[in-house]
PDB file of C-alpha atoms in Angstrom:
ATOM      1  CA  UNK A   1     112.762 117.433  99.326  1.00  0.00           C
ATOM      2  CA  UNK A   2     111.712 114.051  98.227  1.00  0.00           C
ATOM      3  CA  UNK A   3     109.235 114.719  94.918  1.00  0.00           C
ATOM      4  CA  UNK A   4     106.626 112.020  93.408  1.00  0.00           C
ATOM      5  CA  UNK A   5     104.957 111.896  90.158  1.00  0.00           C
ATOM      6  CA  UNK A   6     101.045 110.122  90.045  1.00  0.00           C
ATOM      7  CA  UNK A   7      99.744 109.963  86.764  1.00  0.00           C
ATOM      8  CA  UNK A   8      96.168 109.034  85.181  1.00  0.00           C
ATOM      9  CA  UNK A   9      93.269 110.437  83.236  1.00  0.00           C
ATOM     10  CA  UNK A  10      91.417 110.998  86.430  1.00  0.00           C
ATOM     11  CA  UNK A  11      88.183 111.312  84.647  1.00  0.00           C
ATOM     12  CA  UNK A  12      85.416 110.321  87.088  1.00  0.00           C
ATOM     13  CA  UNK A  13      87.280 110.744  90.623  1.00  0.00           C
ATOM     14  CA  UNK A  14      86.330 107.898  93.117  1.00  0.00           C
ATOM     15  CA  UNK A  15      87.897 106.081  95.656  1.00  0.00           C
ATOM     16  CA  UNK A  16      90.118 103.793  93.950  1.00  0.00           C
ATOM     17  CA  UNK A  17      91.819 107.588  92.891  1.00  0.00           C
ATOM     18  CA  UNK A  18      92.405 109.162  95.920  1.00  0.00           C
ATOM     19  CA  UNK A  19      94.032 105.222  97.479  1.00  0.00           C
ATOM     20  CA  UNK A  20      96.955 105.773  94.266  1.00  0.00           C
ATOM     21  CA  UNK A  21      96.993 109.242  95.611  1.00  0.00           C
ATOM     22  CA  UNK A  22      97.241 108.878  99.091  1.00  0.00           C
ATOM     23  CA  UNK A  23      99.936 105.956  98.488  1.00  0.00           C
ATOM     24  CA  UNK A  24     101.825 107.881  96.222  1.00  0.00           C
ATOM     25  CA  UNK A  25     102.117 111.070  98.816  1.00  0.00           C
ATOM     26  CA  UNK A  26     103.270 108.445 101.468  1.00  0.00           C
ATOM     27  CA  UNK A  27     106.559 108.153  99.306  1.00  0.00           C
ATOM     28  CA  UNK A  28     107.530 111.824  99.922  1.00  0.00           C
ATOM     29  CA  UNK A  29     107.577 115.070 100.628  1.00  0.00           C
ATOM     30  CA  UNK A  30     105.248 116.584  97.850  1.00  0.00           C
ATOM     31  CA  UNK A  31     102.865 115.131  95.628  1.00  0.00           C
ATOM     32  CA  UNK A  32     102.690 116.080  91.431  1.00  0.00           C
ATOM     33  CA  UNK A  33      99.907 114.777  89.510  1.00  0.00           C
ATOM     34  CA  UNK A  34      99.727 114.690  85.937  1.00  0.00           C
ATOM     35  CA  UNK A  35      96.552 114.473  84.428  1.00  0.00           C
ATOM     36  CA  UNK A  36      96.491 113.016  80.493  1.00  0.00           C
ATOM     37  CA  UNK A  37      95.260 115.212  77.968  1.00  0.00           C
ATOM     38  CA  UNK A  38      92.146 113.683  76.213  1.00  0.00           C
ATOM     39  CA  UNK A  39      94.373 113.528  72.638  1.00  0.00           C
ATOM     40  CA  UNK A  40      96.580 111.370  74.242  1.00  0.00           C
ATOM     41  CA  UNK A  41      94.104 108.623  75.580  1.00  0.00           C
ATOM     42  CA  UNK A  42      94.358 105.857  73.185  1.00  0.00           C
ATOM     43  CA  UNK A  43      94.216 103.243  75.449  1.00  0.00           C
ATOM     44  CA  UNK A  44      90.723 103.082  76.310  1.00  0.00           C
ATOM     45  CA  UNK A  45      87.797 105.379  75.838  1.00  0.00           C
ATOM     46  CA  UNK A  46      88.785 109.326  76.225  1.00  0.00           C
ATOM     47  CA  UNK A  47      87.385 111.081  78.750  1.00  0.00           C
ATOM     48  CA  UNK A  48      84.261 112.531  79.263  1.00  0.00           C
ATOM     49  CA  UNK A  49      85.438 115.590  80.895  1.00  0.00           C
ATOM     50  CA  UNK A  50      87.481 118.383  79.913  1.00  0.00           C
ATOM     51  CA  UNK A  51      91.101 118.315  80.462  1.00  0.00           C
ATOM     52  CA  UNK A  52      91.593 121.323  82.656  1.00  0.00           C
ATOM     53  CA  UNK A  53      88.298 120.091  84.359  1.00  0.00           C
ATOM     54  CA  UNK A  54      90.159 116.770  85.296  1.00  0.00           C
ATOM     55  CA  UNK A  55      93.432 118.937  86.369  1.00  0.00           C
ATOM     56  CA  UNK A  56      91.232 120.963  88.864  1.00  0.00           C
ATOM     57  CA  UNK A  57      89.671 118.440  90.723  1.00  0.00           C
ATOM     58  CA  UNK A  58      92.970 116.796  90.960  1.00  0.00           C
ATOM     59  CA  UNK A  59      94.149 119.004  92.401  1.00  0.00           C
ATOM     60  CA  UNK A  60      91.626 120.148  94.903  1.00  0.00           C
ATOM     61  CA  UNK A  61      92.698 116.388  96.739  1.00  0.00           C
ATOM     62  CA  UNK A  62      94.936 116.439 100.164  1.00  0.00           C
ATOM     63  CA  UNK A  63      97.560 114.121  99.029  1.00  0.00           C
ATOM     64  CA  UNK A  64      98.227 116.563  95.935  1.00  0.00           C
ATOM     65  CA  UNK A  65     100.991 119.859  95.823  1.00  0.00           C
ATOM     66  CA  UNK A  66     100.180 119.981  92.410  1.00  0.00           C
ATOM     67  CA  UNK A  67      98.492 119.051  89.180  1.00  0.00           C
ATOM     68  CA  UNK A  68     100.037 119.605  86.002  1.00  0.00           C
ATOM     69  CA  UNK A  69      97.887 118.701  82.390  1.00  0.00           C
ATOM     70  CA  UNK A  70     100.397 116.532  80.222  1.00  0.00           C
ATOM     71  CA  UNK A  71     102.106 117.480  77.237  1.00  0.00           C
ATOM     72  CA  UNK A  72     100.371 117.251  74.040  1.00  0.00           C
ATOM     73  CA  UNK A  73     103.199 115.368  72.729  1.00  0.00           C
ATOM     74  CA  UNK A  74     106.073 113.708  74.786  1.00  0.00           C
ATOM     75  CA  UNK A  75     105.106 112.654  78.339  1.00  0.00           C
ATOM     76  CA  UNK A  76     108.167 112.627  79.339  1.00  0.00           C
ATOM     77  CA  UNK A  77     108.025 116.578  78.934  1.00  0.00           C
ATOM     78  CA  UNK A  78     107.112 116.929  82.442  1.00  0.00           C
ATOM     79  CA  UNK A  79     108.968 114.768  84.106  1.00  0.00           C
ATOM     80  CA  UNK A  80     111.498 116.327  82.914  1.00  0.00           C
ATOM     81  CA  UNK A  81     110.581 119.728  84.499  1.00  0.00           C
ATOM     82  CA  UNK A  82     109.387 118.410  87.997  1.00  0.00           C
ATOM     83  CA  UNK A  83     112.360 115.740  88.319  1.00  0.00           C
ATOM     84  CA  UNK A  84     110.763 113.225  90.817  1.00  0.00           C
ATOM     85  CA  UNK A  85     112.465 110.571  92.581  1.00  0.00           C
ATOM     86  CA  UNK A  86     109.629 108.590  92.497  1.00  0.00           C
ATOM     87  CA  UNK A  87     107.228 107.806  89.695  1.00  0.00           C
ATOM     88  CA  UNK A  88     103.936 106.203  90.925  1.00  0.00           C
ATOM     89  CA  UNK A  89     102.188 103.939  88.440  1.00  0.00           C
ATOM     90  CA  UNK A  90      98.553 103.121  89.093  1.00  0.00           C
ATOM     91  CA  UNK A  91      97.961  99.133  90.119  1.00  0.00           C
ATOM     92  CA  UNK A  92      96.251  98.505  87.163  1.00  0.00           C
ATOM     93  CA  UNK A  93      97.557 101.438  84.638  1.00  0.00           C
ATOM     94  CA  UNK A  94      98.736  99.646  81.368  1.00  0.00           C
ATOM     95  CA  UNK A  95     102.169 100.859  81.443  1.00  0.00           C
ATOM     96  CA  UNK A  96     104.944  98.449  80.910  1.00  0.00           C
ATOM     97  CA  UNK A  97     107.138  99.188  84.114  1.00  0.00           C
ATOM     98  CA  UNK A  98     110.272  98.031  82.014  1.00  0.00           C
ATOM     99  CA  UNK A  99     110.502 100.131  78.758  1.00  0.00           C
ATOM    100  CA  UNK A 100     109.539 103.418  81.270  1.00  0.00           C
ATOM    101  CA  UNK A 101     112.854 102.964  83.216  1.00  0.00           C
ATOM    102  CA  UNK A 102     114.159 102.387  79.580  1.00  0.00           C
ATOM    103  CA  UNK A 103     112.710 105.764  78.606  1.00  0.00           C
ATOM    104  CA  UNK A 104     113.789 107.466  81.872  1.00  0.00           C
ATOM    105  CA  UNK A 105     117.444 106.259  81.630  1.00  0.00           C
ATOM    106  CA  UNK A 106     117.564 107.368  77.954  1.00  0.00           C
ATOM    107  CA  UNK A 107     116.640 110.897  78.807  1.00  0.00           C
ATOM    108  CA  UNK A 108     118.922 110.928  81.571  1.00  0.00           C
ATOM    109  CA  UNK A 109     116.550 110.908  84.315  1.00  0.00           C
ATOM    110  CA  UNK A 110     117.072 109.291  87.574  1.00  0.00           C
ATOM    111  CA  UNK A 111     113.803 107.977  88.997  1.00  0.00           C
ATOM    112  CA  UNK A 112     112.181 104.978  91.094  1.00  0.00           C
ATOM    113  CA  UNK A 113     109.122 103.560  88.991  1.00  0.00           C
ATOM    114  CA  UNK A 114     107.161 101.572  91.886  1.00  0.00           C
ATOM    115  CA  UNK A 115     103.156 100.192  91.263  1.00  0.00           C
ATOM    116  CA  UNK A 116     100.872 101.501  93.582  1.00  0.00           C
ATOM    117  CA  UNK A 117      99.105  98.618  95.649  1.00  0.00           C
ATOM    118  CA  UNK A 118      94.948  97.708  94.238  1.00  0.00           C
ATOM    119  CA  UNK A 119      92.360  99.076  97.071  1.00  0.00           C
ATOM    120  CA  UNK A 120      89.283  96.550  97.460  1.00  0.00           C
ATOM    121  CA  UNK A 121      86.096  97.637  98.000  1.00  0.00           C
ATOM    122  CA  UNK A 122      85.318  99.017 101.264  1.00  0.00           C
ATOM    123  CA  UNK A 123      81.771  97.786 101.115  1.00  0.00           C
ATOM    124  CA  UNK A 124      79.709  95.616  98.544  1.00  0.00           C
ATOM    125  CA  UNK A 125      78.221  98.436  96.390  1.00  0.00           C
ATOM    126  CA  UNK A 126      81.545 100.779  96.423  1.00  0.00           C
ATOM    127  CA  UNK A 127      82.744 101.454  92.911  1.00  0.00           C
ATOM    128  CA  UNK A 128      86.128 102.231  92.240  1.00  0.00           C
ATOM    129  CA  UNK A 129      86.401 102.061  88.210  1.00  0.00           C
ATOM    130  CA  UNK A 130      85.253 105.163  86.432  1.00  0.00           C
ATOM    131  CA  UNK A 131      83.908 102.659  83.616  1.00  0.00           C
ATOM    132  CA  UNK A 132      81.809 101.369  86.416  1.00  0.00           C
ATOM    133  CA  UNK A 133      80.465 104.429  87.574  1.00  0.00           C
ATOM    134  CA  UNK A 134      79.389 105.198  84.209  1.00  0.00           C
ATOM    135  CA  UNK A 135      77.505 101.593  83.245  1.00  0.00           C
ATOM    136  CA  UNK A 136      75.833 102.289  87.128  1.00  0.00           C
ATOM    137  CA  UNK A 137      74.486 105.602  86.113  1.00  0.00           C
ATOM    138  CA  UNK A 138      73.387 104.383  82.152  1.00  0.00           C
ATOM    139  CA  UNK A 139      71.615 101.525  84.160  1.00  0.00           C
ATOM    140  CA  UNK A 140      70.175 103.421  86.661  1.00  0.00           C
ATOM    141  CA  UNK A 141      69.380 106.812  84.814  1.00  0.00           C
ATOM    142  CA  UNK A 142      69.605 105.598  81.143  1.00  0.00           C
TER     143      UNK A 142
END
């Protein structure tokens, strides 16, 4: 049985989302999705939703066998525990590809990193950024 790992802070699901996640479950036979824990986004602005709120709408998707909140302080923790062969990395996640084969091979752990491919907008108004959704709704509702 062929695992994959998807991770993101899935914070406003849209479109863009469930592409990575469909993509990712192409690569095998079940899906795990690990959801950041609010603490740990320091990359851009934390979420608006609550962690386990983020983890259960994950994993209410198709693609997904399972969601899984990330550990508070080594995300390596569960990769550890669900052993993919593949780790999925979002097209435009800011991950450096590089030093997380560096970090896999230095815990031991044998997996493919691969990028997911970008998704275009279907139509003209389709938003697929969860920054975008929110500037549409403090433009439109605000």
């Amino acid at each position: 049985m062929t695992r994959v790992v998807a991770q993101g802070t899935f914070d406003l699901l849209h479109p863009g989302h469930l592409h990575y996640l469909r993509e990712a479950a192409e690569l095998g036979d079940s899906l795990h999705v690990i959801v950041a824990r609010r603490s740990n986004v320091t990359h851009k602005e934390q979420p608006l939703l609550p962690d386990r709120q983020r983890r259960d709408m994950v994993a209410a998707l198709d693609p997904v066998t399972e969601a899984h909140l990330g550990h508070e302080e080594d995300i390596f923790v569960p990769i550890e525990r669900i052993d993919p062969a593949v780790i999925v990395l979002g097209h435009d996640q800011h991950h450096d590809d590089d030093a997380i084969r560096r970090a896999l091979a230095d815990r031991g752990i044998d997996s493919e990193v691969v990028r997911a491919d970008p998704r275009e907008p279907a139509y003209e108004d389709e938003v697929l950024s969860t920054g975008k959704i929110i500037e549409r709704v403090c433009e439109e509702r605000c």
